[in-house]
Amino acid sequence: MSRTKIKMTKEDIGVDIFAYAFMTILALLTLLPFMNVVSKALSAEWAVVSGNVGIIPVGFQLDSMKIVIASKEFLTAFGNSALVTFVGTLLTLLVTGMTAYPLSKRNMPGMKFILFMFVFTMFFNGGMIPTYLLMKNLHLLNKRSVLILPALINIYHMLIIKNYYESLPESLEESAKLDGASNFTILFKIIIPLSIPVYASITVFTSVMKWNDYFGPMLYINSPALKTLPLYLRDLIAEAEDVISRSNNLGDVSPEGVTSAAIIASTVPILLVYPFLQKYFIKGMLIGSVKG
Amino acid sequence: MDLIKTEKKSRQINTVRKEDQSKIFKKNFDLYLLLIPGIIFIFIFKYLPMYGIVIAFQNFNIFDGIRGSEWVGLAQFQKLFHSPQFYQVFRNTLLISIYKIIFLFPLPIFIALVLNEIRVMFYKRTVQTIIYLPHFLSWVIVSGLVINVLSPSTGIVNNLIIACGGKPISFLMDNHWFRTVLVASEGWKEVGYSAIIYIAAIAGIDQEQYEAAKVDGAGRIQQIIHVTLPGIGSIILLMFILRLGGVLQAGTEQILLLYNSVVYETGDVIGTYVYRMGIGQMDYSFSTAVGLFESVIGFILVISGNYLSRKASGRSIW
């Protein structure tokens, strides 16, 4: 920036001080609750219960973490979430991307109407109870598929992909057609490979949404064997004391320490992929928004 | 919130050859085949529940089903408009939503403006990485953090209050504080991420405008006021109108995870009320009527918001 070459005025210095101070405080406010919870998870019972734990562990121990990570419920829930996220994201991407392609051909007969039928569902829906009753009638309650099937298309994402397809040069498809390629071949061999950036962003959004989904499992899943991580965590927060007594652990753990440990164990997967996600979600936000 | 396109772009329709439409259809039959899974999907999971809305006009009984249940016309809606609980819920929904708009809408804009003044790229990127993060955590995790941090006996916030000589506050059990907790926790989770769109918009402003402003003697604050803010004005307006369209969504999932019967008075909103009445008490018809009321108002708000946005800035979501 050429701005830095010019001599700093009083105003410049003031703005700088404010900007750095403000952003530092903001970053600290974001991080402090995490640090507090991490140190609670690693602190001894007496320290947690007496409220002595700030952002540094007091009476360091790993028992709370061990109880959570070794518990069968946690591992089951973790596995369920991973499975639903993986299969759900894959299928959603396939169906969403596949549907977006014909709808990007707006001059084909009937396409505008069909597109309208899709978009309409963004703004009006049957609501919680009719949807719940439908799942019940379809015998989808307490099945993993209920966490995957009702979300097979995300209309927002479909529109983003559709807009992206439309931005690709038409000549590509025309020349493929002259070579006798079918629309299927064109989509899967030419269009989708060219759309990797947008698919990468949408993969990030979809998988995070699936991993974090709480409302769906809460409505449709009762069976302990099918619980996902958010459900497990909610129940644990409600009944941490039972978990400790069940674990037969005589160590130095507090209910809050265990809850904290569970919060951390459920956050770690997101934290691990987060640095890799960042460039894609920023790109995704931009493809979807400030365009044109 | 995504998907903004200019009107110009949406009008740019490919030229249609004067070919017979049925001929195009036959030639591209496989193109229509691609639509089949999607159409089956929206028919079953989106349009069938819309048919289920009719139970709002019935005294629905799960054993008799939609066909066998008694029709009661608008009786459920009469019950709804005569119920003091509904007014409380409606009022809570609007209040929580409006508080969130007042306190949380300007903040991301401010963050973007301040962040833009930071010239040390490493520092800027680090801060960005940190403030985007909470958006990617589920409400369950965030509510766990909130409960933990606000705990009256062991939470860090109350420890600070006690250290300063105050009395501990049960934030989540107190009708005076509950809405504040909702606004603050939503702010903690989403404010940084919401700034992305403004950060991107600022990056798109022509640098020559800043040079010109400097030549005219504008300082950094004046540059913000006269160049940066006007530069992102249309995005701000658009985001604001879109936000107003969702004013009946006060954050059902967040509230469901944070509230309890003690704070129904200030925290119960339409979404949580529909859940409690419907799934909890199995009053399906009444609950559907409440949900329909919300959907219709929400639909009208979104449609008019989009219309206003197109009129005002030429941008719209469809």
Coordinates of C-alpha atoms in Angstrom, one line a residue:
Chain A
M1 CA 0.0 0.0 0.0
S2 CA 1.3 3.4 -0.9
R3 CA -0.3 4.7 2.2
T4 CA 2.6 3.6 4.4
K5 CA 5.1 5.6 2.4
I6 CA 3.5 8.9 3.5
K7 CA 4.5 10.2 6.8
M8 CA 2.2 9.0 9.6
T9 CA -0.1 11.7 10.9
K10 CA -1.7 11.7 14.4
E11 CA -4.9 10.4 12.8
D12 CA -3.0 7.5 11.2
I13 CA -1.5 6.5 14.5
G14 CA -4.9 6.8 16.3
V15 CA -6.6 4.7 13.6
D16 CA -3.8 2.1 13.8
I17 CA -3.9 1.8 17.6
F18 CA -7.7 1.5 17.5
A19 CA -7.7 -1.1 14.7
Y20 CA -5.1 -3.3 16.3
A21 CA -6.5 -3.1 19.8
F22 CA -10.1 -3.7 18.6
M23 CA -9.2 -6.8 16.5
T24 CA -7.0 -8.2 19.2
I25 CA -9.8 -7.9 21.7
L26 CA -12.2 -9.5 19.3
A27 CA -9.9 -12.4 18.7
L28 CA -9.4 -12.9 22.4
L29 CA -13.1 -12.8 23.1
T30 CA -13.4 -15.5 20.5
L31 CA -10.7 -17.6 22.0
L32 CA -11.2 -17.2 25.7
P33 CA -14.3 -19.4 26.1
F34 CA -12.3 -22.2 24.3
M35 CA -9.3 -21.8 26.5
N36 CA -11.5 -21.8 29.6
V37 CA -13.2 -25.0 28.6
V38 CA -10.0 -26.7 27.6
S39 CA -8.5 -25.9 31.0
K40 CA -11.6 -27.1 32.8
A41 CA -11.4 -30.4 30.9
L42 CA -7.8 -30.8 32.1
S43 CA -8.2 -29.6 35.7
A44 CA -8.8 -31.6 38.8
E45 CA -12.2 -31.9 40.4
W46 CA -11.5 -29.7 43.4
A47 CA -10.3 -26.9 41.1
V48 CA -13.3 -27.0 38.8
V49 CA -15.9 -27.2 41.5
S50 CA -14.3 -24.4 43.5
G51 CA -14.4 -22.2 40.4
N52 CA -10.6 -21.7 40.4
V53 CA -10.1 -22.5 36.7
G54 CA -9.5 -19.7 34.4
I55 CA -7.5 -20.2 31.2
I56 CA -4.8 -22.4 32.7
P57 CA -5.4 -25.9 34.0
V58 CA -5.2 -26.3 37.7
G59 CA -4.3 -29.8 39.0
F60 CA -3.6 -31.2 35.6
Q61 CA -5.3 -34.6 34.8
L62 CA -6.4 -36.4 31.6
D63 CA -9.1 -38.6 33.2
S64 CA -12.0 -36.4 32.0
M65 CA -10.8 -36.7 28.4
K66 CA -10.2 -40.5 28.8
I67 CA -13.7 -41.0 30.1
V68 CA -15.2 -39.3 27.1
I69 CA -13.0 -40.7 24.4
A70 CA -13.2 -44.2 25.7
S71 CA -16.9 -44.3 26.3
K72 CA -18.8 -46.5 23.9
E73 CA -21.6 -43.9 23.5
F74 CA -19.1 -41.3 22.3
L75 CA -17.5 -43.6 19.8
T76 CA -20.9 -44.8 18.5
A77 CA -22.1 -41.2 18.1
F78 CA -18.9 -40.2 16.5
G79 CA -19.2 -43.1 14.0
N80 CA -22.8 -42.3 13.2
S81 CA -22.0 -38.6 12.6
A82 CA -19.1 -39.6 10.4
L83 CA -21.2 -42.0 8.3
V84 CA -24.1 -39.6 7.9
T85 CA -21.8 -36.8 7.0
F86 CA -19.9 -38.8 4.5
V87 CA -22.7 -40.6 2.7
G88 CA -25.1 -37.6 3.1
T89 CA -22.6 -35.1 1.6
L90 CA -21.7 -37.4 -1.3
L91 CA -25.4 -38.1 -2.3
T92 CA -26.4 -34.4 -1.8
L93 CA -23.6 -33.2 -4.0
L94 CA -24.5 -35.8 -6.7
V95 CA -28.2 -35.0 -6.8
T96 CA -27.7 -31.2 -6.4
G97 CA -25.1 -31.0 -9.1
M98 CA -27.1 -33.3 -11.4
T99 CA -30.3 -31.3 -11.0
A100 CA -28.6 -28.0 -11.5
Y101 CA -27.4 -29.0 -15.0
P102 CA -30.7 -29.3 -16.9
L103 CA -32.0 -26.3 -15.0
S104 CA -29.1 -24.2 -16.3
K105 CA -30.5 -24.7 -19.8
R106 CA -33.2 -22.0 -19.4
N107 CA -34.2 -22.0 -23.0
M108 CA -35.3 -25.6 -23.0
P109 CA -39.1 -26.2 -22.9
G110 CA -40.5 -26.4 -19.4
M111 CA -37.2 -25.7 -17.6
K112 CA -38.3 -22.3 -16.2
F113 CA -41.4 -23.8 -14.7
I114 CA -39.5 -26.7 -13.2
L115 CA -36.9 -24.3 -11.8
F116 CA -39.7 -22.3 -10.2
M117 CA -41.0 -25.5 -8.6
F118 CA -37.6 -26.0 -7.0
V119 CA -37.1 -22.4 -5.9
F120 CA -40.6 -22.1 -4.4
T121 CA -39.7 -24.7 -1.8
M122 CA -37.0 -22.3 -0.5
F123 CA -39.6 -19.8 0.6
F124 CA -42.6 -21.9 1.6
N125 CA -42.7 -25.3 3.2
G126 CA -45.1 -27.5 5.1
G127 CA -43.5 -26.8 8.4
M128 CA -42.3 -28.9 11.3
I129 CA -45.4 -31.0 12.1
P130 CA -46.5 -32.0 8.6
T131 CA -42.9 -32.9 7.8
Y132 CA -42.6 -34.9 11.0
L133 CA -45.9 -36.8 10.2
L134 CA -44.7 -37.5 6.7
M135 CA -41.5 -39.1 8.0
K136 CA -43.6 -41.1 10.4
N137 CA -45.9 -42.3 7.6
L138 CA -42.9 -43.2 5.5
H139 CA -41.5 -45.2 8.4
L140 CA -38.3 -43.2 8.3
L141 CA -38.3 -42.4 12.1
N142 CA -35.3 -43.9 13.8
K143 CA -33.5 -44.7 10.5
R144 CA -30.2 -43.2 9.4
S145 CA -31.8 -42.5 6.0
V146 CA -34.0 -39.8 7.6
L147 CA -30.9 -37.8 8.2
I148 CA -29.9 -38.1 4.5
L149 CA -32.9 -38.3 2.3
P150 CA -34.9 -35.2 3.2
A151 CA -31.8 -33.0 2.5
L152 CA -30.8 -34.5 -0.8
I153 CA -30.9 -31.2 -2.6
N154 CA -30.0 -27.9 -1.1
I155 CA -31.8 -25.4 -3.3
Y156 CA -29.4 -22.5 -2.5
H157 CA -26.4 -24.6 -3.4
M158 CA -28.2 -25.8 -6.5
L159 CA -28.7 -22.2 -7.7
I160 CA -25.0 -21.5 -7.0
I161 CA -23.9 -24.5 -9.1
K162 CA -26.4 -23.6 -11.8
N163 CA -25.1 -20.1 -12.0
Y164 CA -21.6 -21.5 -12.3
Y165 CA -22.5 -23.9 -15.0
E166 CA -24.1 -21.0 -16.9
S167 CA -20.8 -19.1 -16.7
L168 CA -18.9 -21.8 -18.5
P169 CA -18.4 -21.2 -22.3
E170 CA -21.1 -22.8 -24.3
S171 CA -18.7 -23.7 -27.1
L172 CA -17.4 -26.5 -25.0
E173 CA -20.7 -28.3 -25.0
E174 CA -21.4 -27.6 -28.6
S175 CA -18.1 -29.1 -29.8
A176 CA -18.7 -32.2 -27.6
K177 CA -22.1 -32.5 -29.1
L178 CA -20.7 -32.4 -32.6
D179 CA -18.5 -35.3 -31.6
G180 CA -21.7 -37.1 -30.6
A181 CA -21.5 -36.9 -26.9
S182 CA -24.7 -37.3 -24.9
N183 CA -25.8 -34.7 -22.3
F184 CA -24.8 -37.3 -19.6
T185 CA -21.3 -37.5 -21.0
I186 CA -21.0 -33.8 -21.3
L187 CA -22.1 -33.3 -17.7
F188 CA -19.9 -35.9 -16.1
K189 CA -16.9 -35.7 -18.4
I190 CA -16.7 -32.0 -19.1
I191 CA -18.9 -29.8 -17.0
I192 CA -18.4 -31.3 -13.5
P193 CA -14.6 -31.5 -13.9
L194 CA -14.6 -27.8 -14.8
S195 CA -16.7 -27.0 -11.8
I196 CA -14.4 -28.4 -9.1
P197 CA -13.9 -25.1 -7.3
V198 CA -17.6 -24.6 -6.8
Y199 CA -18.0 -28.2 -5.8
A200 CA -15.2 -28.0 -3.3
S201 CA -16.8 -25.0 -1.6
I202 CA -20.3 -26.7 -1.5
T203 CA -18.7 -29.8 -0.1
V204 CA -17.3 -27.7 2.8
F205 CA -20.7 -26.1 3.5
T206 CA -22.7 -29.4 3.2
S207 CA -20.4 -31.5 5.3
V208 CA -20.1 -28.9 8.1
M209 CA -23.9 -28.7 8.0
K210 CA -24.3 -32.4 8.2
W211 CA -21.7 -32.8 11.0
N212 CA -23.4 -30.1 13.1
D213 CA -27.0 -31.0 12.4
Y214 CA -29.0 -31.1 15.6
F215 CA -32.6 -30.4 14.7
G216 CA -33.0 -33.3 12.3
P217 CA -31.6 -36.0 14.7
M218 CA -33.5 -34.5 17.6
L219 CA -36.8 -34.7 15.8
Y220 CA -36.4 -38.1 14.1
I221 CA -33.9 -40.2 16.1
N222 CA -34.6 -41.8 19.5
S223 CA -32.6 -44.9 19.4
P224 CA -29.3 -44.7 21.3
A225 CA -27.5 -46.7 18.7
L226 CA -28.2 -44.1 16.0
K227 CA -27.4 -41.0 18.0
T228 CA -25.2 -38.5 16.3
L229 CA -22.5 -36.4 18.0
P230 CA -24.7 -33.3 18.6
L231 CA -27.4 -35.5 20.3
Y232 CA -24.8 -37.3 22.4
L233 CA -23.3 -34.0 23.5
R234 CA -26.6 -32.5 24.4
D235 CA -27.5 -35.5 26.5
L236 CA -24.1 -35.5 28.2
I237 CA -24.4 -31.9 29.1
A238 CA -27.7 -32.8 30.8
E239 CA -26.5 -35.8 32.7
A240 CA -22.7 -35.6 33.1
E241 CA -22.9 -37.0 36.6
D242 CA -24.4 -40.3 35.5
V243 CA -21.7 -40.7 32.9
I244 CA -19.0 -40.4 35.6
S245 CA -20.7 -42.9 37.9
R246 CA -21.2 -45.3 35.0
S247 CA -17.5 -45.1 34.0
N248 CA -16.4 -46.5 37.4
N249 CA -13.7 -44.0 37.4
L250 CA -12.5 -43.1 40.9
G251 CA -10.2 -40.4 39.5
D252 CA -10.4 -36.7 40.0
V253 CA -13.1 -35.8 37.6
S254 CA -16.0 -33.3 37.8
P255 CA -19.2 -33.3 35.8
E256 CA -18.2 -30.0 34.2
G257 CA -14.8 -31.4 33.4
V258 CA -16.4 -34.3 31.6
T259 CA -18.8 -31.9 29.7
S260 CA -15.9 -29.8 28.8
A261 CA -13.9 -32.8 27.6
A262 CA -16.9 -33.8 25.4
I263 CA -17.2 -30.3 24.0
I264 CA -13.5 -30.5 23.0
A265 CA -13.7 -34.0 21.6
S266 CA -16.5 -32.9 19.3
T267 CA -14.8 -29.7 18.3
V268 CA -11.5 -31.3 17.4
P269 CA -12.5 -32.8 14.1
I270 CA -13.7 -29.4 12.8
L271 CA -10.5 -27.8 14.2
L272 CA -8.4 -30.3 12.4
V273 CA -9.9 -29.7 8.9
Y274 CA -10.5 -26.0 9.5
P275 CA -7.2 -24.7 8.0
F276 CA -7.9 -26.7 4.9
L277 CA -11.5 -25.6 4.7
Q278 CA -10.8 -21.9 5.0
K279 CA -9.9 -21.1 1.4
Y280 CA -12.9 -23.0 0.1
F281 CA -15.5 -21.5 2.3
I282 CA -14.3 -18.0 1.6
K283 CA -14.3 -18.8 -2.1
G284 CA -17.8 -20.3 -1.7
M285 CA -19.1 -17.2 0.0
L286 CA -17.8 -15.1 -2.9
I287 CA -19.1 -17.3 -5.7
G288 CA -22.4 -17.2 -4.1
S289 CA -22.6 -13.6 -3.3
V290 CA -20.7 -10.6 -4.5
K291 CA -20.8 -11.5 -8.1
G292 CA -21.7 -9.6 -11.2
Chain B
M1 CA -28.2 -14.7 1.9
D2 CA -26.1 -16.2 -0.8
L3 CA -26.8 -15.9 -4.5
I4 CA -27.1 -12.4 -5.3
K5 CA -27.1 -11.6 -9.0
T6 CA -27.6 -8.5 -10.9
E7 CA -30.7 -8.0 -12.9
K8 CA -28.7 -7.6 -16.1
K9 CA -27.3 -11.1 -15.7
S10 CA -30.6 -12.7 -15.1
R11 CA -32.0 -11.2 -18.3
Q12 CA -29.2 -12.5 -20.4
I13 CA -31.1 -15.4 -21.9
N14 CA -29.5 -17.6 -24.5
T15 CA -30.9 -17.1 -28.0
V16 CA -33.4 -19.8 -28.9
R17 CA -33.3 -21.1 -32.4
K18 CA -36.6 -21.2 -34.1
E19 CA -36.7 -24.9 -33.7
D20 CA -39.8 -26.9 -32.8
Q21 CA -40.0 -27.2 -29.0
S22 CA -40.9 -30.9 -29.0
K23 CA -38.0 -31.5 -31.3
I24 CA -35.6 -29.9 -28.8
F25 CA -37.3 -32.0 -26.1
K26 CA -36.7 -35.2 -28.0
K27 CA -33.2 -34.4 -28.9
N28 CA -32.3 -33.7 -25.3
F29 CA -34.4 -36.3 -23.7
D30 CA -31.5 -37.4 -21.4
L31 CA -31.3 -33.9 -20.1
Y32 CA -34.8 -34.3 -18.6
L33 CA -33.8 -37.7 -17.2
L34 CA -31.2 -36.0 -15.1
L35 CA -34.1 -34.1 -13.4
I36 CA -35.9 -37.2 -12.3
P37 CA -34.2 -37.8 -8.9
G38 CA -34.5 -34.1 -8.0
I39 CA -38.2 -34.0 -8.9
I40 CA -39.0 -37.1 -7.0
F41 CA -37.1 -35.7 -4.1
I42 CA -38.9 -32.3 -3.9
F43 CA -42.3 -34.0 -4.6
I44 CA -41.9 -36.3 -1.6
F45 CA -40.1 -34.2 0.9
K46 CA -41.2 -30.7 0.0
Y47 CA -44.6 -30.8 -1.6
L48 CA -46.2 -33.7 0.3
P49 CA -45.7 -31.9 3.6
M50 CA -47.4 -28.9 2.0
Y51 CA -50.4 -31.1 1.5
G52 CA -50.1 -31.9 5.3
I53 CA -50.8 -28.3 6.1
V54 CA -54.6 -29.1 5.7
I55 CA -54.5 -30.5 9.2
A56 CA -54.3 -26.9 10.5
F57 CA -58.0 -26.8 9.4
Q58 CA -58.9 -30.1 11.1
N59 CA -59.0 -31.7 14.5
F60 CA -56.3 -34.1 13.4
N61 CA -56.2 -37.5 14.9
I62 CA -53.3 -39.7 14.2
F63 CA -55.4 -42.8 14.0
D64 CA -57.9 -41.4 11.5
G65 CA -55.3 -39.7 9.4
I66 CA -55.9 -36.7 7.2
R67 CA -58.8 -38.2 5.3
G68 CA -60.7 -39.4 8.4
S69 CA -60.1 -36.5 10.7
E70 CA -62.9 -33.9 11.4
W71 CA -62.8 -30.6 9.6
V72 CA -63.1 -27.6 11.8
G73 CA -62.4 -24.7 9.5
L74 CA -60.6 -21.8 11.2
A75 CA -61.2 -23.0 14.7
Q76 CA -57.5 -23.6 15.3
F77 CA -56.7 -20.1 14.2
Q78 CA -59.4 -18.7 16.5
K79 CA -57.8 -20.6 19.3
L80 CA -54.4 -19.2 18.3
F81 CA -55.5 -15.6 18.2
H82 CA -57.4 -15.9 21.5
S83 CA -54.4 -17.6 23.3
P84 CA -52.4 -15.2 25.5
Q85 CA -49.5 -17.6 25.2
F86 CA -49.4 -17.1 21.4
Y87 CA -49.1 -13.3 21.9
Q88 CA -46.2 -13.8 24.3
V89 CA -44.5 -16.1 21.8
F90 CA -45.1 -13.8 18.9
R91 CA -43.8 -10.8 20.9
N92 CA -40.7 -12.8 22.0
T93 CA -40.0 -13.8 18.5
L94 CA -40.1 -10.2 17.2
L95 CA -38.2 -8.8 20.2
I96 CA -35.4 -11.3 20.0
S97 CA -35.1 -10.9 16.3
I98 CA -35.2 -7.1 16.4
Y99 CA -32.5 -7.1 19.2
K100 CA -30.4 -9.3 17.1
I101 CA -30.8 -7.0 14.1
I102 CA -30.0 -3.8 16.2
F103 CA -27.0 -5.2 17.9
L104 CA -25.6 -7.7 15.4
F105 CA -26.3 -6.3 12.0
P106 CA -24.0 -3.2 12.2
L107 CA -21.2 -5.1 14.0
P108 CA -19.9 -7.2 11.0
I109 CA -19.8 -4.0 8.9
F110 CA -17.8 -2.3 11.6
I111 CA -15.5 -5.3 11.9
A112 CA -14.9 -5.3 8.1
L113 CA -14.1 -1.6 8.2
V114 CA -11.6 -1.9 11.1
L115 CA -10.0 -5.1 9.6
N116 CA -9.4 -3.2 6.4
E117 CA -7.2 -0.7 8.3
I118 CA -4.9 -3.5 9.3
R119 CA -1.9 -3.5 7.0
V120 CA 0.2 -6.3 8.5
M121 CA -1.0 -9.2 6.4
F122 CA 0.0 -11.9 8.8
Y123 CA -1.8 -10.3 11.6
K124 CA -4.9 -9.7 9.5
R125 CA -5.0 -13.3 8.4
T126 CA -4.6 -14.7 11.9
V127 CA -7.4 -12.5 13.2
Q128 CA -9.6 -13.5 10.4
T129 CA -9.0 -17.2 10.9
I130 CA -9.9 -16.9 14.6
I131 CA -13.1 -14.8 14.2
Y132 CA -14.5 -17.0 11.4
L133 CA -14.1 -20.2 13.4
P134 CA -17.1 -20.2 15.8
H135 CA -19.5 -20.2 12.8
F136 CA -18.4 -23.8 12.0
L137 CA -19.3 -25.1 15.4
S138 CA -22.7 -26.5 16.0
W139 CA -25.2 -24.8 18.3
V140 CA -24.9 -27.8 20.6
I141 CA -21.2 -27.1 21.1
V142 CA -21.7 -23.4 21.4
S143 CA -24.6 -23.9 23.9
G144 CA -22.3 -26.2 25.9
L145 CA -19.7 -23.4 25.9
V146 CA -22.3 -20.8 26.9
I147 CA -23.6 -23.0 29.8
N148 CA -20.1 -23.7 30.9
V149 CA -18.8 -20.1 30.8
L150 CA -22.0 -18.6 32.4
S151 CA -22.4 -21.2 35.1
P152 CA -23.3 -19.5 38.4
S153 CA -20.9 -21.5 40.5
T154 CA -17.9 -22.3 38.3
G155 CA -18.3 -20.2 35.2
I156 CA -15.6 -17.7 34.3
V157 CA -18.0 -14.8 33.9
N158 CA -19.5 -15.2 37.4
N159 CA -16.0 -15.6 38.8
L160 CA -15.2 -12.2 37.4
I161 CA -18.4 -10.8 38.8
I162 CA -17.6 -12.2 42.2
A163 CA -14.0 -11.0 42.0
C164 CA -15.3 -7.5 41.3
G165 CA -17.5 -7.7 44.4
G166 CA -20.8 -8.6 42.7
K167 CA -23.3 -11.4 43.2
P168 CA -23.3 -14.3 40.8
I169 CA -26.1 -14.3 38.2
S170 CA -27.9 -17.4 36.8
F171 CA -28.0 -16.0 33.4
L172 CA -29.9 -18.9 31.8
M173 CA -32.5 -19.0 34.6
D174 CA -33.2 -15.3 34.6
N175 CA -35.8 -13.6 32.5
H176 CA -34.0 -10.3 32.7
W177 CA -30.8 -11.8 31.2
F178 CA -32.0 -14.5 28.9
R179 CA -32.5 -12.4 25.7
T180 CA -29.1 -10.8 26.3
V181 CA -27.5 -14.2 26.5
L182 CA -29.3 -15.1 23.2
V183 CA -28.0 -12.0 21.4
A184 CA -24.5 -12.3 22.8
S185 CA -24.1 -16.0 22.0
E186 CA -25.4 -15.5 18.5
G187 CA -23.0 -12.6 18.2
W188 CA -20.1 -14.6 19.4
K189 CA -20.8 -17.4 16.9
E190 CA -21.7 -15.5 13.8
V191 CA -20.4 -11.9 13.8
G192 CA -16.9 -12.7 12.5
Y193 CA -18.2 -14.9 9.7
S194 CA -20.9 -12.4 8.7
A195 CA -18.1 -9.9 8.1
I196 CA -16.7 -11.9 5.1
I197 CA -19.2 -10.5 2.7
Y198 CA -18.3 -6.9 3.6
I199 CA -14.6 -7.7 3.6
A200 CA -15.0 -9.0 0.0
A201 CA -17.0 -6.0 -1.0
I202 CA -14.4 -3.6 0.4
A203 CA -11.7 -5.5 -1.5
G204 CA -13.7 -4.8 -4.7
I205 CA -13.6 -1.0 -4.3
D206 CA -11.5 0.8 -6.9
Q207 CA -8.1 1.8 -5.3
E208 CA -8.1 5.0 -7.5
Q209 CA -10.9 6.4 -5.4
Y210 CA -8.7 6.3 -2.3
E211 CA -5.9 8.0 -4.2
A212 CA -8.3 10.7 -5.3
A213 CA -9.6 11.1 -1.8
K214 CA -6.0 11.5 -0.5
V215 CA -5.2 14.1 -3.1
D216 CA -8.2 16.0 -1.8
G217 CA -6.7 15.8 1.6
A218 CA -8.9 13.2 3.2
G219 CA -7.5 11.4 6.3
R220 CA -8.1 7.7 7.0
I221 CA -11.4 8.3 8.8
Q222 CA -12.7 10.5 6.1
Q223 CA -11.7 7.9 3.5
I224 CA -13.7 5.4 5.4
I225 CA -16.7 7.7 5.5
H226 CA -16.5 9.0 2.0
V227 CA -15.1 6.1 0.0
T228 CA -15.4 2.7 1.8
L229 CA -18.8 3.1 3.3
P230 CA -20.5 4.3 0.0
G231 CA -18.6 1.6 -1.8
I232 CA -20.3 -1.1 0.2
G233 CA -23.6 0.7 0.6
S234 CA -25.6 -1.4 -1.8
I235 CA -24.4 -4.6 -0.2
I236 CA -25.3 -3.3 3.2
L237 CA -28.8 -2.3 2.0
L238 CA -29.3 -5.7 0.4
M239 CA -28.2 -7.6 3.4
F240 CA -30.4 -5.5 5.6
I241 CA -33.5 -6.1 3.5
L242 CA -32.8 -9.8 3.4
R243 CA -32.4 -9.9 7.1
L244 CA -35.7 -8.2 7.6
G245 CA -37.3 -10.9 5.5
G246 CA -36.3 -13.5 8.2
V247 CA -37.5 -11.5 11.1
L248 CA -39.8 -14.3 12.3
Q249 CA -36.8 -16.6 12.6
A250 CA -35.4 -15.8 16.0
G251 CA -33.1 -18.9 16.2
T252 CA -35.1 -21.9 17.1
E253 CA -32.2 -24.3 17.4
Q254 CA -30.2 -21.9 19.6
I255 CA -33.1 -21.3 21.9
L256 CA -34.1 -24.9 22.1
L257 CA -30.7 -25.7 23.4
L258 CA -30.4 -22.8 25.9
Y259 CA -33.8 -22.4 27.4
N260 CA -35.8 -24.1 30.1
S261 CA -39.3 -23.6 31.5
V262 CA -38.2 -20.8 33.8
V263 CA -37.4 -18.5 30.9
Y264 CA -40.4 -19.3 28.6
E265 CA -41.8 -15.9 29.4
T266 CA -39.0 -14.1 27.6
G267 CA -37.4 -16.9 25.5
D268 CA -40.2 -19.0 23.9
V269 CA -40.5 -18.2 20.2
I270 CA -42.7 -19.4 17.4
G271 CA -40.3 -22.2 16.4
T272 CA -39.8 -23.6 19.9
Y273 CA -43.6 -23.2 20.6
V274 CA -44.5 -25.2 17.5
Y275 CA -42.0 -27.9 18.7
R276 CA -43.4 -28.0 22.2
M277 CA -47.0 -28.0 21.2
G278 CA -46.6 -30.4 18.3
I279 CA -43.9 -32.9 19.2
G280 CA -44.1 -32.5 22.9
Q281 CA -47.9 -32.4 23.5
M282 CA -48.9 -34.0 20.2
D283 CA -51.4 -31.1 19.5
Y284 CA -50.7 -31.5 15.8
S285 CA -53.4 -29.4 14.3
F286 CA -52.9 -26.4 16.6
S287 CA -49.2 -26.6 16.2
T288 CA -49.5 -26.8 12.4
A289 CA -51.7 -23.7 12.5
V290 CA -49.0 -21.8 14.4
G291 CA -46.4 -23.0 11.9
L292 CA -48.6 -22.0 8.9
F293 CA -49.0 -18.5 10.4
E294 CA -45.3 -18.1 10.6
S295 CA -44.7 -19.5 7.1
V296 CA -47.2 -17.2 5.5
I297 CA -45.9 -14.1 7.2
G298 CA -42.3 -15.1 6.5
F299 CA -43.2 -15.8 2.8
I300 CA -44.7 -12.4 2.4
L301 CA -41.7 -10.7 4.1
V302 CA -39.2 -12.5 1.9
I303 CA -41.1 -11.8 -1.3
S304 CA -41.5 -8.1 -0.5
G305 CA -37.9 -7.8 0.8
N306 CA -36.6 -9.2 -2.5
Y307 CA -38.9 -6.8 -4.4
L308 CA -37.7 -3.8 -2.4
S309 CA -34.1 -4.8 -2.9
R310 CA -34.5 -5.1 -6.6
K311 CA -36.1 -1.7 -6.7
A312 CA -33.5 -0.1 -4.4
S313 CA -30.3 -1.6 -5.6
G314 CA -31.0 -3.7 -8.7
R315 CA -29.8 -6.8 -6.9
S316 CA -32.0 -9.6 -5.7
I317 CA -31.8 -13.2 -4.7
W318 CA -33.7 -14.4 -7.7

